[in-house]
Amino acid sequence: MIGLNVFMENFKEYLKRMYKARYFLVHLVRWDVKFKFRRSVLGLLWTILQPLLLTAIIAFVFSYIFKQDIKTYAPYILSGILVWDIISAAVIGNGGSFMQAESYIKQFSHPIIIYPIRAALVSIINFVIASLGLIIWTVFVYPQNIVIAVVSIPLTSIIYFVAAWSISIISSHLYVRYRDYPYVMSLVMQFLWYLSPVFFKEEMFLSNDLLHTFFLVNPITHFLLLIREPFLNGYFANAESYVYCAGVSLLLLIAAWSVNKKYEKSVIYYL
């Protein structure tokens, strides 16, 4: 009981330090969003156009190979790409959070956990903006689903953010210590891409019992349901999927918090 009280006190104190750095965090996030498209003619429109164009390429090829109706297969692929971008960024791209913030970490005493938050927030902002492409597609292909689809976005985004932030914290600590991390994880994520329903449908996994089992237990499958059920089928994902994804996100956050507590003070020595 005493240990729990000490933990809660430390936790509250850490949250207070994070709250004090909120304006600094907002400034970093705004700068990242603006800098990403600096001197670009289309600017933020690329956030919508890039996944749409990639979807068009993949849908054109795979609708022919797998005999799928491109009109309904394309939004399936687009929803997969939007979620995959968050996961991939959290595992690989956001792993450089501490490296990118080296000068800030050496100058200020802000909790270093705000730098993975910075990266995760940018990912979620990109997701929300890119979702406009999926919303537009839904208006034309599944107009009856649009209300539920839009209403589902806030809760889905919160769950995605918690998961992305948690993974970003862990990947940042790994990256700052092991500089081979992004190269290894790029290969791992490429392998996972083909084993996940990013653009493969469940029936495409039925030919192999092992692959289908992996499909069912793969957390990515459930995270994808949170966006696919409202947009493609017109109803919210079942309660089990929301509880499962929220539970996985919470476990990741606990693991990330433990990792950060153990290694936070030593990060500066690896920069």
mmCIF file of C-alpha atoms in Angstrom:
data_model
loop_
_atom_site.group_PDB
_atom_site.id
_atom_site.type_symbol
_atom_site.label_atom_id
_atom_site.label_comp_id
_atom_site.label_asym_id
_atom_site.label_seq_id
_atom_site.Cartn_x
_atom_site.Cartn_y
_atom_site.Cartn_z
ATOM 1 C CA MET A 1 0.000 0.000 0.000
ATOM 2 C CA ILE A 2 2.854 2.351 0.847
ATOM 3 C CA GLY A 3 4.538 1.523 -2.450
ATOM 4 C CA LEU A 4 1.333 2.337 -4.338
ATOM 5 C CA ASN A 5 1.016 5.674 -2.572
ATOM 6 C CA VAL A 6 4.611 6.555 -3.435
ATOM 7 C CA PHE A 7 3.993 5.593 -7.063
ATOM 8 C CA MET A 8 0.854 7.746 -7.253
ATOM 9 C CA GLU A 9 2.639 10.719 -5.731
ATOM 10 C CA ASN A 10 5.503 10.382 -8.211
ATOM 11 C CA PHE A 11 3.000 9.942 -11.030
ATOM 12 C CA LYS A 12 1.086 13.101 -10.070
ATOM 13 C CA GLU A 13 4.306 15.079 -9.758
ATOM 14 C CA TYR A 14 5.419 13.936 -13.204
ATOM 15 C CA LEU A 15 2.048 14.904 -14.701
ATOM 16 C CA LYS A 16 2.402 18.369 -13.146
ATOM 17 C CA ARG A 17 5.784 18.780 -14.838
ATOM 18 C CA MET A 18 4.252 17.686 -18.143
ATOM 19 C CA TYR A 19 1.391 20.151 -17.694
ATOM 20 C CA LYS A 20 3.833 22.994 -17.087
ATOM 21 C CA ALA A 21 5.491 22.178 -20.421
ATOM 22 C CA ARG A 22 2.183 22.175 -22.346
ATOM 23 C CA TYR A 23 2.819 25.436 -24.221
ATOM 24 C CA PHE A 24 6.251 24.240 -25.256
ATOM 25 C CA LEU A 25 4.700 20.983 -26.471
ATOM 26 C CA VAL A 26 2.002 22.785 -28.469
ATOM 27 C CA HIS A 27 4.675 24.972 -30.063
ATOM 28 C CA LEU A 28 6.679 21.897 -31.132
ATOM 29 C CA VAL A 29 3.638 20.154 -32.604
ATOM 30 C CA ARG A 30 2.560 23.257 -34.542
ATOM 31 C CA TRP A 31 6.087 23.734 -35.850
ATOM 32 C CA ASP A 32 6.300 20.076 -36.973
ATOM 33 C CA VAL A 33 3.021 20.277 -38.867
ATOM 34 C CA LYS A 34 4.033 23.510 -40.601
ATOM 35 C CA PHE A 35 7.616 22.424 -41.315
ATOM 36 C CA LYS A 36 6.561 19.138 -42.918
ATOM 37 C CA PHE A 37 5.029 20.944 -45.869
ATOM 38 C CA ARG A 38 7.145 24.079 -45.917
ATOM 39 C CA ARG A 39 7.607 25.415 -49.463
ATOM 40 C CA SER A 40 5.222 22.757 -50.793
ATOM 41 C CA VAL A 41 2.721 24.005 -53.342
ATOM 42 C CA LEU A 42 -0.100 21.771 -52.113
ATOM 43 C CA GLY A 43 0.895 21.871 -48.443
ATOM 44 C CA LEU A 44 -1.449 19.953 -46.124
ATOM 45 C CA LEU A 45 -3.341 18.608 -49.132
ATOM 46 C CA TRP A 46 -0.538 16.065 -49.491
ATOM 47 C CA THR A 47 -1.716 14.514 -46.217
ATOM 48 C CA ILE A 48 -4.937 13.615 -48.033
ATOM 49 C CA LEU A 49 -3.547 13.036 -51.511
ATOM 50 C CA GLN A 50 -0.627 10.752 -50.606
ATOM 51 C CA PRO A 51 -2.703 7.901 -49.089
ATOM 52 C CA LEU A 52 -5.355 8.375 -51.780
ATOM 53 C CA LEU A 53 -2.828 8.016 -54.597
ATOM 54 C CA LEU A 54 -1.170 5.024 -52.916
ATOM 55 C CA THR A 55 -4.615 3.486 -52.500
ATOM 56 C CA ALA A 56 -5.360 4.012 -56.182
ATOM 57 C CA ILE A 57 -2.164 2.183 -57.186
ATOM 58 C CA ILE A 58 -2.645 -0.746 -54.803
ATOM 59 C CA ALA A 59 -6.382 -1.032 -55.524
ATOM 60 C CA PHE A 60 -5.801 -1.040 -59.281
ATOM 61 C CA VAL A 61 -3.263 -3.879 -59.049
ATOM 62 C CA PHE A 62 -4.834 -6.028 -56.346
ATOM 63 C CA SER A 63 -8.431 -5.641 -57.488
ATOM 64 C CA TYR A 64 -7.296 -7.286 -60.719
ATOM 65 C CA ILE A 65 -5.238 -10.010 -58.998
ATOM 66 C CA PHE A 66 -7.845 -10.888 -56.346
ATOM 67 C CA LYS A 67 -10.907 -10.150 -58.496
ATOM 68 C CA GLN A 68 -12.209 -7.445 -56.141
ATOM 69 C CA ASP A 69 -14.640 -4.636 -56.915
ATOM 70 C CA ILE A 70 -12.352 -1.605 -56.913
ATOM 71 C CA LYS A 71 -15.173 0.708 -55.769
ATOM 72 C CA THR A 72 -15.539 -1.147 -52.448
ATOM 73 C CA TYR A 73 -11.988 -2.535 -52.202
ATOM 74 C CA ALA A 74 -10.330 0.897 -52.415
ATOM 75 C CA PRO A 75 -11.806 2.266 -49.129
ATOM 76 C CA TYR A 76 -10.790 -0.994 -47.445
ATOM 77 C CA ILE A 77 -7.207 -0.376 -48.549
ATOM 78 C CA LEU A 78 -7.320 3.331 -47.685
ATOM 79 C CA SER A 79 -8.494 2.645 -44.127
ATOM 80 C CA GLY A 80 -5.681 0.118 -43.761
ATOM 81 C CA ILE A 81 -3.070 2.593 -44.971
ATOM 82 C CA LEU A 82 -4.273 5.305 -42.569
ATOM 83 C CA VAL A 83 -3.923 3.020 -39.542
ATOM 84 C CA TRP A 84 -0.703 1.462 -40.773
ATOM 85 C CA ASP A 85 0.888 4.900 -41.107
ATOM 86 C CA ILE A 86 0.247 5.521 -37.398
ATOM 87 C CA ILE A 87 1.699 2.157 -36.376
ATOM 88 C CA SER A 88 4.709 2.419 -38.674
ATOM 89 C CA ALA A 89 5.459 5.960 -37.519
ATOM 90 C CA ALA A 90 5.217 4.942 -33.855
ATOM 91 C CA VAL A 91 7.557 1.975 -34.286
ATOM 92 C CA ILE A 92 10.116 3.508 -36.659
ATOM 93 C CA GLY A 93 9.742 7.225 -37.378
ATOM 94 C CA ASN A 94 8.870 8.375 -33.868
ATOM 95 C CA GLY A 95 11.769 6.353 -32.485
ATOM 96 C CA GLY A 96 13.981 9.307 -33.331
ATOM 97 C CA SER A 97 12.066 11.619 -30.960
ATOM 98 C CA PHE A 98 14.919 11.958 -28.478
ATOM 99 C CA MET A 99 17.512 12.316 -31.222
ATOM 100 C CA GLN A 100 15.545 15.107 -32.906
ATOM 101 C CA ALA A 101 15.063 16.870 -29.581
ATOM 102 C CA GLU A 102 18.711 16.557 -28.506
ATOM 103 C CA SER A 103 19.259 20.298 -28.168
ATOM 104 C CA TYR A 104 16.052 20.742 -26.149
ATOM 105 C CA ILE A 105 16.863 17.839 -23.835
ATOM 106 C CA LYS A 106 20.307 19.299 -23.115
ATOM 107 C CA GLN A 107 18.964 22.801 -22.515
ATOM 108 C CA PHE A 108 15.703 22.244 -20.649
ATOM 109 C CA SER A 109 14.558 20.042 -17.795
ATOM 110 C CA HIS A 110 11.163 19.214 -19.291
ATOM 111 C CA PRO A 111 10.046 15.582 -18.921
ATOM 112 C CA ILE A 112 11.505 13.831 -21.960
ATOM 113 C CA ILE A 113 8.263 11.935 -22.380
ATOM 114 C CA ILE A 114 6.804 15.017 -24.070
ATOM 115 C CA TYR A 115 8.947 14.418 -27.163
ATOM 116 C CA PRO A 116 7.285 11.085 -28.019
ATOM 117 C CA ILE A 117 3.949 12.830 -27.304
ATOM 118 C CA ARG A 118 4.964 15.440 -29.847
ATOM 119 C CA ALA A 119 5.562 12.770 -32.491
ATOM 120 C CA ALA A 120 2.392 10.835 -31.636
ATOM 121 C CA LEU A 121 0.239 13.972 -31.787
ATOM 122 C CA VAL A 122 1.598 14.813 -35.229
ATOM 123 C CA SER A 123 0.746 11.266 -36.372
ATOM 124 C CA ILE A 124 -2.819 11.563 -35.082
ATOM 125 C CA ILE A 125 -3.262 15.015 -36.641
ATOM 126 C CA ASN A 126 -2.124 13.561 -39.964
ATOM 127 C CA PHE A 127 -4.542 10.651 -39.477
ATOM 128 C CA VAL A 128 -7.502 12.947 -38.850
ATOM 129 C CA ILE A 129 -6.672 15.130 -41.858
ATOM 130 C CA ALA A 130 -6.063 12.108 -44.094
ATOM 131 C CA SER A 131 -9.390 10.652 -42.931
ATOM 132 C CA LEU A 132 -11.090 13.396 -44.958
ATOM 133 C CA GLY A 133 -10.204 11.378 -48.048
ATOM 134 C CA LEU A 134 -11.942 8.339 -46.567
ATOM 135 C CA ILE A 135 -14.927 10.459 -45.543
ATOM 136 C CA ILE A 136 -15.289 11.822 -49.086
ATOM 137 C CA TRP A 137 -15.064 8.307 -50.508
ATOM 138 C CA THR A 138 -17.694 7.126 -48.019
ATOM 139 C CA VAL A 139 -20.050 9.919 -49.050
ATOM 140 C CA PHE A 140 -20.058 8.581 -52.613
ATOM 141 C CA VAL A 141 -19.787 4.823 -52.010
ATOM 142 C CA TYR A 142 -21.468 4.311 -48.608
ATOM 143 C CA PRO A 143 -23.506 7.493 -48.013
ATOM 144 C CA GLN A 144 -25.694 5.718 -45.443
ATOM 145 C CA ASN A 145 -22.602 5.152 -43.244
ATOM 146 C CA ILE A 146 -21.323 8.714 -43.087
ATOM 147 C CA VAL A 147 -22.917 9.805 -39.780
ATOM 148 C CA ILE A 148 -21.702 6.808 -37.769
ATOM 149 C CA ALA A 149 -18.325 7.004 -39.507
ATOM 150 C CA VAL A 150 -17.741 10.637 -38.522
ATOM 151 C CA VAL A 151 -19.060 10.142 -34.978
ATOM 152 C CA SER A 152 -16.671 7.208 -34.452
ATOM 153 C CA ILE A 153 -13.522 9.194 -35.274
ATOM 154 C CA PRO A 154 -12.918 10.963 -31.894
ATOM 155 C CA LEU A 155 -12.951 7.798 -29.745
ATOM 156 C CA THR A 156 -10.964 5.866 -32.341
ATOM 157 C CA SER A 157 -8.385 8.665 -32.528
ATOM 158 C CA ILE A 158 -7.968 8.697 -28.737
ATOM 159 C CA ILE A 159 -7.312 4.949 -28.639
ATOM 160 C CA TYR A 160 -4.888 5.249 -31.549
ATOM 161 C CA PHE A 161 -3.118 8.139 -29.827
ATOM 162 C CA VAL A 162 -2.575 6.255 -26.557
ATOM 163 C CA ALA A 163 -1.182 3.262 -28.456
ATOM 164 C CA ALA A 164 1.006 5.453 -30.694
ATOM 165 C CA TRP A 165 2.346 7.484 -27.773
ATOM 166 C CA SER A 166 3.162 4.349 -25.777
ATOM 167 C CA ILE A 167 4.961 2.655 -28.665
ATOM 168 C CA SER A 168 6.784 5.916 -29.458
ATOM 169 C CA ILE A 169 8.149 6.111 -25.905
ATOM 170 C CA ILE A 170 9.496 2.561 -26.050
ATOM 171 C CA SER A 171 10.903 2.933 -29.571
ATOM 172 C CA SER A 172 12.581 6.235 -28.624
ATOM 173 C CA HIS A 173 14.417 4.610 -25.727
ATOM 174 C CA LEU A 174 15.487 1.692 -27.931
ATOM 175 C CA TYR A 175 16.609 3.933 -30.791
ATOM 176 C CA VAL A 176 18.714 6.231 -28.617
ATOM 177 C CA ARG A 177 20.639 3.211 -27.258
ATOM 178 C CA TYR A 178 20.759 0.995 -30.335
ATOM 179 C CA ARG A 179 21.319 2.940 -33.545
ATOM 180 C CA ASP A 180 20.618 -0.148 -35.660
ATOM 181 C CA TYR A 181 17.050 -0.149 -34.345
ATOM 182 C CA PRO A 182 15.350 1.625 -37.313
ATOM 183 C CA TYR A 183 17.023 -0.640 -39.875
ATOM 184 C CA VAL A 184 16.027 -3.822 -38.079
ATOM 185 C CA MET A 185 12.490 -2.635 -37.387
ATOM 186 C CA SER A 186 12.000 -1.534 -40.997
ATOM 187 C CA LEU A 187 12.455 -5.164 -42.038
ATOM 188 C CA VAL A 188 10.220 -6.415 -39.228
ATOM 189 C CA MET A 189 7.454 -3.983 -40.165
ATOM 190 C CA GLN A 190 7.728 -4.889 -43.834
ATOM 191 C CA PHE A 191 7.241 -8.534 -42.857
ATOM 192 C CA LEU A 192 4.298 -7.645 -40.588
ATOM 193 C CA TRP A 193 2.715 -5.573 -43.375
ATOM 194 C CA TYR A 194 2.148 -8.716 -45.446
ATOM 195 C CA LEU A 195 0.799 -10.685 -42.480
ATOM 196 C CA SER A 196 -1.719 -8.035 -41.480
ATOM 197 C CA PRO A 197 -5.071 -7.124 -43.090
ATOM 198 C CA VAL A 198 -3.836 -3.747 -44.285
ATOM 199 C CA PHE A 199 -5.007 -4.563 -47.793
ATOM 200 C CA PHE A 200 -5.593 -8.329 -47.535
ATOM 201 C CA LYS A 201 -9.140 -9.363 -46.582
ATOM 202 C CA GLU A 202 -9.872 -12.188 -44.155
ATOM 203 C CA GLU A 203 -10.862 -14.623 -46.899
ATOM 204 C CA MET A 204 -7.378 -14.249 -48.362
ATOM 205 C CA PHE A 205 -5.948 -15.818 -45.179
ATOM 206 C CA LEU A 206 -8.306 -18.810 -45.152
ATOM 207 C CA SER A 207 -6.084 -20.940 -47.380
ATOM 208 C CA ASN A 208 -3.643 -21.433 -44.495
ATOM 209 C CA ASP A 209 -4.786 -22.237 -40.941
ATOM 210 C CA LEU A 210 -1.654 -20.735 -39.388
ATOM 211 C CA LEU A 211 -2.039 -17.458 -41.287
ATOM 212 C CA HIS A 212 -5.724 -17.263 -40.420
ATOM 213 C CA THR A 213 -4.985 -17.860 -36.738
ATOM 214 C CA PHE A 214 -2.395 -15.080 -36.831
ATOM 215 C CA PHE A 215 -4.969 -12.862 -38.535
ATOM 216 C CA LEU A 216 -7.440 -13.432 -35.693
ATOM 217 C CA VAL A 217 -4.965 -12.795 -32.852
ATOM 218 C CA ASN A 218 -3.115 -9.955 -34.581
ATOM 219 C CA PRO A 219 -3.806 -6.722 -32.607
ATOM 220 C CA ILE A 220 -3.633 -4.764 -35.853
ATOM 221 C CA THR A 221 -6.730 -6.625 -37.052
ATOM 222 C CA HIS A 222 -8.736 -5.310 -34.111
ATOM 223 C CA PHE A 223 -7.357 -1.776 -34.369
ATOM 224 C CA LEU A 224 -8.416 -1.737 -38.020
ATOM 225 C CA LEU A 225 -11.950 -2.777 -37.093
ATOM 226 C CA LEU A 226 -12.396 0.465 -35.155
ATOM 227 C CA ILE A 227 -12.265 2.445 -38.388
ATOM 228 C CA ARG A 228 -13.477 -0.132 -40.906
ATOM 229 C CA GLU A 229 -16.737 -1.136 -39.264
ATOM 230 C CA PRO A 230 -18.164 2.432 -39.121
ATOM 231 C CA PHE A 231 -16.906 3.519 -42.527
ATOM 232 C CA LEU A 232 -17.415 0.336 -44.535
ATOM 233 C CA ASN A 233 -20.292 -1.394 -42.746
ATOM 234 C CA GLY A 234 -22.198 1.455 -41.129
ATOM 235 C CA TYR A 235 -22.008 0.380 -37.491
ATOM 236 C CA PHE A 236 -19.603 0.750 -34.612
ATOM 237 C CA ALA A 237 -17.103 -2.015 -33.974
ATOM 238 C CA ASN A 238 -18.361 -4.412 -31.298
ATOM 239 C CA ALA A 239 -17.667 -3.705 -27.642
ATOM 240 C CA GLU A 240 -15.081 -6.490 -27.513
ATOM 241 C CA SER A 241 -12.957 -4.746 -30.145
ATOM 242 C CA TYR A 242 -13.077 -1.414 -28.307
ATOM 243 C CA VAL A 243 -12.263 -3.068 -24.971
ATOM 244 C CA TYR A 244 -9.494 -5.136 -26.566
ATOM 245 C CA CYS A 245 -7.871 -2.149 -28.266
ATOM 246 C CA ALA A 246 -8.251 0.052 -25.195
ATOM 247 C CA GLY A 247 -6.763 -2.726 -23.047
ATOM 248 C CA VAL A 248 -3.799 -3.220 -25.378
ATOM 249 C CA SER A 249 -3.212 0.548 -25.442
ATOM 250 C CA LEU A 250 -3.342 0.717 -21.638
ATOM 251 C CA LEU A 251 -0.894 -2.182 -21.269
ATOM 252 C CA LEU A 252 1.440 -0.511 -23.745
ATOM 253 C CA LEU A 253 1.194 2.732 -21.771
ATOM 254 C CA ILE A 254 2.054 0.958 -18.507
ATOM 255 C CA ALA A 255 5.025 -0.743 -20.186
ATOM 256 C CA ALA A 256 6.139 2.553 -21.720
ATOM 257 C CA TRP A 257 5.828 4.356 -18.394
ATOM 258 C CA SER A 258 7.964 1.671 -16.705
ATOM 259 C CA VAL A 259 10.613 1.852 -19.417
ATOM 260 C CA ASN A 260 10.724 5.640 -19.232
ATOM 261 C CA LYS A 261 10.940 5.668 -15.442
ATOM 262 C CA LYS A 262 13.902 3.301 -15.544
ATOM 263 C CA TYR A 263 15.880 4.897 -18.373
ATOM 264 C CA GLU A 264 14.816 8.561 -18.525
ATOM 265 C CA LYS A 265 17.774 9.957 -16.592
ATOM 266 C CA SER A 266 20.332 8.107 -18.704
ATOM 267 C CA VAL A 267 19.014 9.260 -22.109
ATOM 268 C CA ILE A 268 21.229 12.352 -22.168
ATOM 269 C CA TYR A 269 24.365 10.168 -22.044
ATOM 270 C CA TYR A 270 23.425 8.457 -25.322
ATOM 271 C CA LEU A 271 22.735 11.612 -27.311
#
